Structure formats: C-alpha cells, structure tokens
mmCIF file of N, CA and C and ligand atoms in Angstrom:
data_model
loop_
_atom_site.group_PDB
_atom_site.id
_atom_site.type_symbol
_atom_site.label_atom_id
_atom_site.label_comp_id
_atom_site.label_asym_id
_atom_site.label_seq_id
_atom_site.Cartn_x
_atom_site.Cartn_y
_atom_site.Cartn_z
ATOM 1 N N MET A 1 -181.427 -29.817 -120.385
ATOM 2 C CA MET A 1 -181.399 -31.260 -120.694
ATOM 3 C C MET A 1 -181.212 -32.080 -119.420
ATOM 4 N N GLU A 2 -182.163 -32.919 -119.124
ATOM 5 C CA GLU A 2 -182.043 -33.819 -117.986
ATOM 6 C C GLU A 2 -181.502 -35.149 -118.481
ATOM 7 N N ASN A 3 -180.656 -35.766 -117.696
ATOM 8 C CA ASN A 3 -180.378 -37.153 -118.009
ATOM 9 C C ASN A 3 -180.708 -38.016 -116.810
ATOM 10 N N ASN A 4 -180.908 -39.290 -117.044
ATOM 11 C CA ASN A 4 -181.479 -40.153 -116.024
ATOM 12 C C ASN A 4 -180.490 -41.147 -115.444
ATOM 13 N N LYS A 5 -179.319 -40.656 -115.145
ATOM 14 C CA LYS A 5 -178.374 -41.561 -114.506
ATOM 15 C C LYS A 5 -178.857 -41.916 -113.098
ATOM 16 N N ASP A 6 -178.534 -43.104 -112.668
ATOM 17 C CA ASP A 6 -178.945 -43.538 -111.338
ATOM 18 C C ASP A 6 -178.237 -42.753 -110.244
ATOM 19 N N ASP A 7 -176.961 -42.506 -110.467
ATOM 20 C CA ASP A 7 -176.201 -41.762 -109.476
ATOM 21 C C ASP A 7 -176.446 -40.277 -109.660
ATOM 22 N N LYS A 8 -177.310 -39.736 -108.847
ATOM 23 C CA LYS A 8 -177.696 -38.341 -109.001
ATOM 24 C C LYS A 8 -176.531 -37.391 -108.732
ATOM 25 N N ARG A 9 -175.545 -37.869 -107.988
ATOM 26 C CA ARG A 9 -174.423 -37.003 -107.682
ATOM 27 C C ARG A 9 -173.593 -36.705 -108.916
ATOM 28 N N ASP A 10 -173.768 -37.528 -109.907
ATOM 29 C CA ASP A 10 -172.955 -37.407 -111.104
ATOM 30 C C ASP A 10 -173.603 -36.485 -112.143
ATOM 31 N N VAL A 11 -174.685 -35.844 -111.771
ATOM 32 C CA VAL A 11 -175.439 -35.055 -112.726
ATOM 33 C C VAL A 11 -175.284 -33.578 -112.386
ATOM 34 N N GLY A 12 -175.040 -32.794 -113.389
ATOM 35 C CA GLY A 12 -174.904 -31.364 -113.162
ATOM 36 C C GLY A 12 -176.242 -30.720 -112.860
ATOM 37 N N GLY A 13 -176.195 -29.458 -112.535
ATOM 38 C CA GLY A 13 -177.431 -28.752 -112.231
ATOM 39 C C GLY A 13 -177.120 -27.333 -111.840
ATOM 40 N N ASN A 14 -178.021 -26.744 -111.100
ATOM 41 C CA ASN A 14 -177.828 -25.357 -110.707
ATOM 42 C C ASN A 14 -177.443 -25.272 -109.243
ATOM 43 N N PHE A 15 -176.523 -24.403 -108.994
ATOM 44 C CA PHE A 15 -176.069 -24.169 -107.635
ATOM 45 C C PHE A 15 -176.413 -22.750 -107.253
ATOM 46 N N GLU A 16 -177.016 -22.590 -106.099
ATOM 47 C CA GLU A 16 -177.233 -21.237 -105.594
ATOM 48 C C GLU A 16 -176.817 -21.194 -104.135
ATOM 49 N N CYS A 17 -175.860 -20.347 -103.841
ATOM 50 C CA CYS A 17 -175.387 -20.234 -102.467
ATOM 51 C C CYS A 17 -176.522 -19.701 -101.592
ATOM 52 N N SER A 18 -176.762 -20.367 -100.470
ATOM 53 C CA SER A 18 -177.870 -19.941 -99.609
ATOM 54 C C SER A 18 -177.535 -18.661 -98.858
ATOM 55 N N SER A 19 -176.272 -18.275 -98.897
ATOM 56 C CA SER A 19 -175.880 -17.073 -98.168
ATOM 57 C C SER A 19 -175.740 -15.852 -99.080
ATOM 58 N N CYS A 20 -174.835 -15.926 -100.067
ATOM 59 C CA CYS A 20 -174.570 -14.734 -100.893
ATOM 60 C C CYS A 20 -175.325 -14.767 -102.217
ATOM 61 N N LYS A 21 -176.064 -15.868 -102.461
ATOM 62 C CA LYS A 21 -176.878 -16.006 -103.673
ATOM 63 C C LYS A 21 -176.062 -16.118 -104.956
ATOM 64 N N LEU A 22 -174.783 -16.447 -104.798
ATOM 65 C CA LEU A 22 -173.976 -16.765 -105.971
ATOM 66 C C LEU A 22 -174.688 -17.855 -106.764
ATOM 67 N N TYR A 23 -174.790 -17.651 -108.048
ATOM 68 C CA TYR A 23 -175.502 -18.606 -108.876
ATOM 69 C C TYR A 23 -174.594 -19.124 -109.983
ATOM 70 N N GLU A 24 -174.465 -20.441 -110.039
ATOM 71 C CA GLU A 24 -173.608 -21.050 -111.057
ATOM 72 C C GLU A 24 -174.250 -22.348 -111.515
ATOM 73 N N LYS A 25 -173.891 -22.735 -112.715
ATOM 74 C CA LYS A 25 -174.228 -24.080 -113.153
ATOM 75 C C LYS A 25 -173.051 -24.986 -112.837
ATOM 76 N N PHE A 26 -173.332 -26.109 -112.168
ATOM 77 C CA PHE A 26 -172.230 -27.026 -111.908
ATOM 78 C C PHE A 26 -172.328 -28.224 -112.847
ATOM 79 N N ASP A 27 -171.167 -28.813 -113.116
ATOM 80 C CA ASP A 27 -171.106 -29.946 -114.038
ATOM 81 C C ASP A 27 -171.156 -31.283 -113.314
ATOM 82 N N TYR A 28 -170.818 -31.238 -112.042
ATOM 83 C CA TYR A 28 -170.703 -32.482 -111.314
ATOM 84 C C TYR A 28 -170.787 -32.208 -109.832
ATOM 85 N N LYS A 29 -171.431 -33.136 -109.090
ATOM 86 C CA LYS A 29 -171.378 -33.069 -107.645
ATOM 87 C C LYS A 29 -170.888 -34.406 -107.122
ATOM 88 N N GLY A 30 -169.867 -34.363 -106.318
ATOM 89 C CA GLY A 30 -169.340 -35.599 -105.782
ATOM 90 C C GLY A 30 -167.893 -35.430 -105.393
ATOM 91 N N THR A 31 -167.221 -36.540 -105.240
ATOM 92 C CA THR A 31 -165.844 -36.485 -104.757
ATOM 93 C C THR A 31 -164.810 -36.664 -105.859
ATOM 94 N N LYS A 32 -165.241 -37.221 -107.003
ATOM 95 C CA LYS A 32 -164.264 -37.515 -108.041
ATOM 96 C C LYS A 32 -164.810 -37.135 -109.416
ATOM 97 N N PRO A 33 -164.538 -35.893 -109.838
ATOM 98 C CA PRO A 33 -165.067 -35.439 -111.130
ATOM 99 C C PRO A 33 -164.528 -36.293 -112.274
ATOM 100 N N PRO A 34 -165.391 -36.815 -113.113
ATOM 101 C CA PRO A 34 -164.939 -37.684 -114.203
ATOM 102 C C PRO A 34 -164.089 -36.960 -115.234
ATOM 103 N N PHE A 35 -164.231 -35.635 -115.300
ATOM 104 C CA PHE A 35 -163.483 -34.870 -116.299
ATOM 105 C C PHE A 35 -162.180 -34.325 -115.740
ATOM 106 N N ALA A 36 -161.874 -34.636 -114.492
ATOM 107 C CA ALA A 36 -160.622 -34.156 -113.903
ATOM 108 C C ALA A 36 -159.753 -35.349 -113.547
ATOM 109 N N ARG A 37 -158.491 -35.202 -113.816
ATOM 110 C CA ARG A 37 -157.579 -36.281 -113.494
ATOM 111 C C ARG A 37 -156.974 -36.072 -112.120
ATOM 112 N N ASN A 38 -156.801 -37.154 -111.411
ATOM 113 C CA ASN A 38 -156.079 -37.112 -110.135
ATOM 114 C C ASN A 38 -156.693 -36.161 -109.118
ATOM 115 N N ILE A 39 -157.995 -36.067 -109.134
ATOM 116 C CA ILE A 39 -158.640 -35.240 -108.119
ATOM 117 C C ILE A 39 -159.605 -36.108 -107.318
ATOM 118 N N LEU A 40 -159.455 -36.033 -106.013
ATOM 119 C CA LEU A 40 -160.391 -36.715 -105.132
ATOM 120 C C LEU A 40 -160.682 -35.775 -103.971
ATOM 121 N N PHE A 41 -161.919 -35.323 -103.886
ATOM 122 C CA PHE A 41 -162.273 -34.399 -102.818
ATOM 123 C C PHE A 41 -162.631 -35.153 -101.549
ATOM 124 N N LEU A 42 -162.528 -34.478 -100.441
ATOM 125 C CA LEU A 42 -162.839 -35.086 -99.150
ATOM 126 C C LEU A 42 -164.328 -35.011 -98.832
ATOM 127 N N GLU A 43 -165.047 -34.341 -99.655
ATOM 128 C CA GLU A 43 -166.483 -34.169 -99.434
ATOM 129 C C GLU A 43 -167.153 -34.111 -100.798
ATOM 130 N N ASP A 44 -168.459 -34.138 -100.812
ATOM 131 C CA ASP A 44 -169.168 -33.922 -102.064
ATOM 132 C C ASP A 44 -169.114 -32.447 -102.406
ATOM 133 N N CYS A 45 -168.431 -32.123 -103.480
ATOM 134 C CA CYS A 45 -168.308 -30.730 -103.899
ATOM 135 C C CYS A 45 -169.116 -30.496 -105.160
ATOM 136 N N TYR A 46 -169.542 -29.262 -105.315
ATOM 137 C CA TYR A 46 -170.100 -28.838 -106.598
ATOM 138 C C TYR A 46 -168.940 -28.314 -107.426
ATOM 139 N N VAL A 47 -168.709 -28.917 -108.561
ATOM 140 C CA VAL A 47 -167.586 -28.477 -109.374
ATOM 141 C C VAL A 47 -168.032 -28.169 -110.794
ATOM 142 N N MET A 48 -167.290 -27.289 -111.422
ATOM 143 C CA MET A 48 -167.509 -27.020 -112.833
ATOM 144 C C MET A 48 -166.171 -27.122 -113.547
ATOM 145 N N LYS A 49 -166.251 -27.442 -114.821
ATOM 146 C CA LYS A 49 -165.037 -27.433 -115.615
ATOM 147 C C LYS A 49 -164.524 -26.004 -115.671
ATOM 148 N N ASP A 50 -163.239 -25.868 -115.515
ATOM 149 C CA ASP A 50 -162.658 -24.536 -115.549
ATOM 150 C C ASP A 50 -162.730 -23.972 -116.961
ATOM 151 N N PRO A 51 -163.555 -22.937 -117.171
ATOM 152 C CA PRO A 51 -163.716 -22.400 -118.527
ATOM 153 C C PRO A 51 -162.453 -21.737 -119.058
ATOM 154 N N PHE A 52 -161.513 -21.448 -118.171
ATOM 155 C CA PHE A 52 -160.302 -20.757 -118.606
ATOM 156 C C PHE A 52 -159.115 -21.692 -118.802
ATOM 157 N N SER A 53 -159.295 -22.960 -118.488
ATOM 158 C CA SER A 53 -158.172 -23.879 -118.683
ATOM 159 C C SER A 53 -158.254 -24.492 -120.076
ATOM 160 N N LEU A 54 -157.130 -24.924 -120.554
ATOM 161 C CA LEU A 54 -157.079 -25.520 -121.883
ATOM 162 C C LEU A 54 -157.866 -26.827 -121.897
ATOM 163 N N PRO A 55 -158.447 -27.156 -123.045
ATOM 164 C CA PRO A 55 -159.163 -28.429 -123.146
ATOM 165 C C PRO A 55 -158.228 -29.584 -122.786
ATOM 166 N N ASN A 56 -158.782 -30.573 -122.115
ATOM 167 C CA ASN A 56 -158.047 -31.778 -121.737
ATOM 168 C C ASN A 56 -157.026 -31.575 -120.623
ATOM 169 N N ARG A 57 -156.950 -30.370 -120.112
ATOM 170 C CA ARG A 57 -156.086 -30.201 -118.945
ATOM 171 C C ARG A 57 -156.764 -30.788 -117.709
ATOM 172 N N GLY A 58 -158.063 -30.836 -117.760
ATOM 173 C CA GLY A 58 -158.802 -31.465 -116.671
ATOM 174 C C GLY A 58 -158.853 -30.631 -115.412
ATOM 175 N N GLU A 59 -158.810 -29.330 -115.579
ATOM 176 C CA GLU A 59 -158.859 -28.493 -114.390
ATOM 177 C C GLU A 59 -160.295 -28.145 -114.039
ATOM 178 N N VAL A 60 -160.546 -28.051 -112.757
ATOM 179 C CA VAL A 60 -161.909 -27.806 -112.301
ATOM 180 C C VAL A 60 -161.942 -26.651 -111.314
ATOM 181 N N LEU A 61 -163.102 -26.064 -111.204
ATOM 182 C CA LEU A 61 -163.336 -25.043 -110.187
ATOM 183 C C LEU A 61 -164.319 -25.602 -109.172
ATOM 184 N N VAL A 62 -163.985 -25.480 -107.920
ATOM 185 C CA VAL A 62 -164.918 -25.890 -106.883
ATOM 186 C C VAL A 62 -165.802 -24.700 -106.544
ATOM 187 N N ILE A 63 -167.091 -24.867 -106.725
ATOM 188 C CA ILE A 63 -168.013 -23.773 -106.433
ATOM 189 C C ILE A 63 -168.357 -23.768 -104.948
ATOM 190 N N GLY A 64 -168.616 -24.927 -104.401
ATOM 191 C CA GLY A 64 -168.972 -25.009 -102.990
ATOM 192 C C GLY A 64 -169.391 -26.414 -102.628
ATOM 193 N N GLY A 65 -170.187 -26.521 -101.586
ATOM 194 C CA GLY A 65 -170.640 -27.838 -101.142
ATOM 195 C C GLY A 65 -171.927 -27.694 -100.352
ATOM 196 N N ASP A 66 -172.303 -28.775 -99.680
ATOM 197 C CA ASP A 66 -173.476 -28.732 -98.809
ATOM 198 C C ASP A 66 -173.011 -28.592 -97.371
ATOM 199 N N CYS A 67 -173.625 -27.678 -96.657
ATOM 200 C CA CYS A 67 -173.307 -27.542 -95.236
ATOM 201 C C CYS A 67 -173.673 -28.839 -94.530
ATOM 202 N N SER A 68 -172.768 -29.329 -93.679
ATOM 203 C CA SER A 68 -173.020 -30.621 -93.047
ATOM 204 C C SER A 68 -174.050 -30.524 -91.929
ATOM 205 N N ILE A 69 -174.408 -29.322 -91.543
ATOM 206 C CA ILE A 69 -175.427 -29.172 -90.492
ATOM 207 C C ILE A 69 -176.804 -28.881 -91.096
ATOM 208 N N CYS A 70 -176.896 -27.836 -91.919
ATOM 209 C CA CYS A 70 -178.217 -27.448 -92.429
ATOM 210 C C CYS A 70 -178.473 -27.964 -93.841
ATOM 211 N N ASN A 71 -177.439 -28.542 -94.452
ATOM 212 C CA ASN A 71 -177.593 -29.148 -95.775
ATOM 213 C C ASN A 71 -177.877 -28.183 -96.910
ATOM 214 N N LYS A 72 -177.739 -26.901 -96.638
ATOM 215 C CA LYS A 72 -177.960 -25.924 -97.710
ATOM 216 C C LYS A 72 -176.734 -25.862 -98.616
ATOM 217 N N GLN A 73 -176.980 -25.492 -99.852
ATOM 218 C CA GLN A 73 -175.869 -25.267 -100.769
ATOM 219 C C GLN A 73 -175.148 -24.011 -100.333
ATOM 220 N N ILE A 74 -173.832 -24.111 -100.253
ATOM 221 C CA ILE A 74 -173.060 -22.977 -99.756
ATOM 222 C C ILE A 74 -171.768 -22.874 -100.554
ATOM 223 N N CYS A 75 -171.432 -21.654 -100.991
ATOM 224 C CA CYS A 75 -170.240 -21.504 -101.814
ATOM 225 C C CYS A 75 -168.988 -21.506 -100.937
ATOM 226 N N SER A 76 -167.841 -21.656 -101.572
ATOM 227 C CA SER A 76 -166.583 -21.726 -100.830
ATOM 228 C C SER A 76 -166.335 -20.461 -100.010
ATOM 229 N N ASN A 77 -166.770 -19.326 -100.535
ATOM 230 C CA ASN A 77 -166.523 -18.063 -99.835
ATOM 231 C C ASN A 77 -167.352 -17.921 -98.569
ATOM 232 N N CYS A 78 -168.488 -18.592 -98.525
ATOM 233 C CA CYS A 78 -169.409 -18.429 -97.386
ATOM 234 C C CYS A 78 -169.343 -19.621 -96.443
ATOM 235 N N SER A 79 -168.318 -20.425 -96.575
ATOM 236 C CA SER A 79 -168.252 -21.611 -95.733
ATOM 237 C C SER A 79 -166.802 -21.934 -95.436
ATOM 238 N N ILE A 80 -166.602 -22.826 -94.507
ATOM 239 C CA ILE A 80 -165.261 -23.330 -94.261
ATOM 240 C C ILE A 80 -165.310 -24.844 -94.307
ATOM 241 N N PHE A 81 -164.173 -25.415 -94.568
ATOM 242 C CA PHE A 81 -164.077 -26.861 -94.535
ATOM 243 C C PHE A 81 -163.203 -27.243 -93.362
ATOM 244 N N TYR A 82 -163.815 -27.826 -92.365
ATOM 245 C CA TYR A 82 -163.083 -28.264 -91.186
ATOM 246 C C TYR A 82 -163.573 -29.666 -90.864
ATOM 247 N N ALA A 83 -162.912 -30.644 -91.476
ATOM 248 C CA ALA A 83 -163.344 -32.044 -91.434
ATOM 249 C C ALA A 83 -164.625 -32.233 -92.249
ATOM 250 N N LYS A 84 -165.566 -31.315 -92.085
ATOM 251 C CA LYS A 84 -166.763 -31.265 -92.917
ATOM 252 C C LYS A 84 -166.972 -29.814 -93.313
ATOM 253 N N ARG A 85 -167.959 -29.601 -94.200
ATOM 254 C CA ARG A 85 -168.212 -28.219 -94.601
ATOM 255 C C ARG A 85 -169.278 -27.591 -93.698
ATOM 256 N N PHE A 86 -169.016 -26.370 -93.311
ATOM 257 C CA PHE A 86 -169.960 -25.636 -92.481
ATOM 258 C C PHE A 86 -170.197 -24.259 -93.072
ATOM 259 N N CYS A 87 -171.445 -23.860 -93.175
ATOM 260 C CA CYS A 87 -171.725 -22.512 -93.651
ATOM 261 C C CYS A 87 -171.487 -21.523 -92.519
ATOM 262 N N ASN A 88 -171.311 -20.271 -92.870
ATOM 263 C CA ASN A 88 -171.005 -19.255 -91.863
ATOM 264 C C ASN A 88 -172.094 -19.163 -90.795
ATOM 265 N N GLU A 89 -173.340 -19.366 -91.227
ATOM 266 C CA GLU A 89 -174.445 -19.256 -90.284
ATOM 267 C C GLU A 89 -174.363 -20.350 -89.215
ATOM 268 N N CYS A 90 -174.120 -21.586 -89.678
ATOM 269 C CA CYS A 90 -174.011 -22.687 -88.721
ATOM 270 C C CYS A 90 -172.758 -22.537 -87.864
ATOM 271 N N LEU A 91 -171.731 -21.988 -88.477
ATOM 272 C CA LEU A 91 -170.500 -21.745 -87.734
ATOM 273 C C LEU A 91 -170.783 -20.775 -86.583
ATOM 274 N N THR A 92 -171.506 -19.704 -86.899
ATOM 275 C CA THR A 92 -171.848 -18.718 -85.885
ATOM 276 C C THR A 92 -172.716 -19.329 -84.793
ATOM 277 N N ASN A 93 -173.635 -20.197 -85.206
ATOM 278 C CA ASN A 93 -174.537 -20.812 -84.237
ATOM 279 C C ASN A 93 -173.874 -21.881 -83.383
ATOM 280 N N ASN A 94 -172.723 -22.368 -83.845
ATOM 281 C CA ASN A 94 -172.054 -23.448 -83.113
ATOM 282 C C ASN A 94 -170.631 -23.068 -82.748
ATOM 283 N N VAL A 95 -170.474 -21.792 -82.514
ATOM 284 C CA VAL A 95 -169.145 -21.234 -82.327
ATOM 285 C C VAL A 95 -168.350 -21.963 -81.239
ATOM 286 N N ASP A 96 -169.035 -22.435 -80.210
ATOM 287 C CA ASP A 96 -168.358 -23.100 -79.088
ATOM 288 C C ASP A 96 -167.792 -24.460 -79.464
ATOM 289 N N LYS A 97 -168.214 -25.006 -80.600
ATOM 290 C CA LYS A 97 -167.742 -26.324 -81.004
ATOM 291 C C LYS A 97 -166.492 -26.278 -81.877
ATOM 292 N N PHE A 98 -166.091 -25.091 -82.271
ATOM 293 C CA PHE A 98 -164.937 -24.972 -83.161
ATOM 294 C C PHE A 98 -163.750 -24.348 -82.431
ATOM 295 N N PRO A 99 -162.541 -24.668 -82.908
ATOM 296 C CA PRO A 99 -161.357 -24.076 -82.281
ATOM 297 C C PRO A 99 -161.337 -22.564 -82.473
ATOM 298 N N VAL A 100 -160.824 -21.885 -81.487
ATOM 299 C CA VAL A 100 -160.799 -20.421 -81.512
ATOM 300 C C VAL A 100 -160.042 -19.885 -82.731
ATOM 301 N N GLN A 101 -158.921 -20.550 -83.069
ATOM 302 C CA GLN A 101 -158.112 -20.086 -84.192
ATOM 303 C C GLN A 101 -158.925 -20.044 -85.484
ATOM 304 N N LEU A 102 -159.786 -21.034 -85.616
ATOM 305 C CA LEU A 102 -160.601 -21.138 -86.813
ATOM 306 C C LEU A 102 -161.594 -19.984 -86.891
ATOM 307 N N ILE A 103 -162.236 -19.729 -85.787
ATOM 308 C CA ILE A 103 -163.234 -18.653 -85.737
ATOM 309 C C ILE A 103 -162.566 -17.306 -86.030
ATOM 310 N N THR A 104 -161.408 -17.096 -85.436
ATOM 311 C CA THR A 104 -160.681 -15.852 -85.659
ATOM 312 C C THR A 104 -160.360 -15.664 -87.128
ATOM 313 N N LYS A 105 -159.972 -16.758 -87.751
ATOM 314 C CA LYS A 105 -159.641 -16.708 -89.169
ATOM 315 C C LYS A 105 -160.847 -16.302 -90.002
ATOM 316 N N ILE A 106 -161.991 -16.876 -89.701
ATOM 317 C CA ILE A 106 -163.206 -16.560 -90.442
ATOM 318 C C ILE A 106 -163.564 -15.090 -90.277
ATOM 319 N N ILE A 107 -163.499 -14.625 -89.035
ATOM 320 C CA ILE A 107 -163.884 -13.237 -88.773
ATOM 321 C C ILE A 107 -162.932 -12.288 -89.513
ATOM 322 N N ASN A 108 -161.659 -12.630 -89.541
ATOM 323 C CA ASN A 108 -160.683 -11.782 -90.210
ATOM 324 C C ASN A 108 -160.862 -11.739 -91.721
ATOM 325 N N THR A 109 -161.346 -12.815 -92.294
ATOM 326 C CA THR A 109 -161.489 -12.837 -93.750
ATOM 327 C C THR A 109 -162.772 -12.171 -94.201
ATOM 328 N N ASN A 110 -163.700 -11.937 -93.265
ATOM 329 C CA ASN A 110 -164.970 -11.340 -93.674
ATOM 330 C C ASN A 110 -164.968 -9.823 -93.592
HETATM 331 ZN ZN1 ZN B 201 -171.839 -17.669 -100.926
HETATM 332 ZN ZN1 ZN B 202 -175.339 -24.531 -92.402
#
C-alpha cells in the first residue's frame, strides 16, 4: 500500500543494508517517529515499531540510517554514528579523518 503524503520521510518502506543485506520493513524514516513518545533522533533514522513491546508503549527499533558520504542505506551494525552516520566502507576509505579511538573500537567489534 502506497500513500501519497508530501513528506516522503514520513512514509514507511523497505530497508536493505548495503553491506550485510539485512532486510527489514521500516515504518518511518526521520528524526521524530509519530508513534514514539519523547524520541528525537539526531539524524534521519529508519525505524520500526518494536514488535515485542506492549501496544501504546511507543517503543521503537532503529534499523539504521543513510551513510552521510555515500548515501546508501546502512544498518546500525554496519555503521557508526559520529556526528553523522558513516558506513564501514566509507569509514575504511576515510580512516585518516576519524579519531584513532573510534577506528580501534570499530575494528574490535568486528
Ligand atoms: Zn548491515
Ligand atoms: Zn558510505
């Protein structure tokens, strides 16, 4: 079902991580999910309603976001948020622009 809202960020759709190919349906993309209370993200995130939370609790799951360099959809596991979101590939390609501590952390978690 498509709907024709003007604000495209407010429309759900399909998310596919460009790195690990995680595939999810998201309910909302943006900074302030209408179905969640008291949540304001620092970036446009792909979010879905948490299927395991009670109705009306307003809990959400963040699936991922858009890489600020290559603009690809990237899941939380394959990216980091450092002022903006960066996918692992762009991180690797721009390693000299990030603090060493950050890079070390990424390498350790992978
Ligand atoms: Zn991924
Ligand atoms: Zn990227």
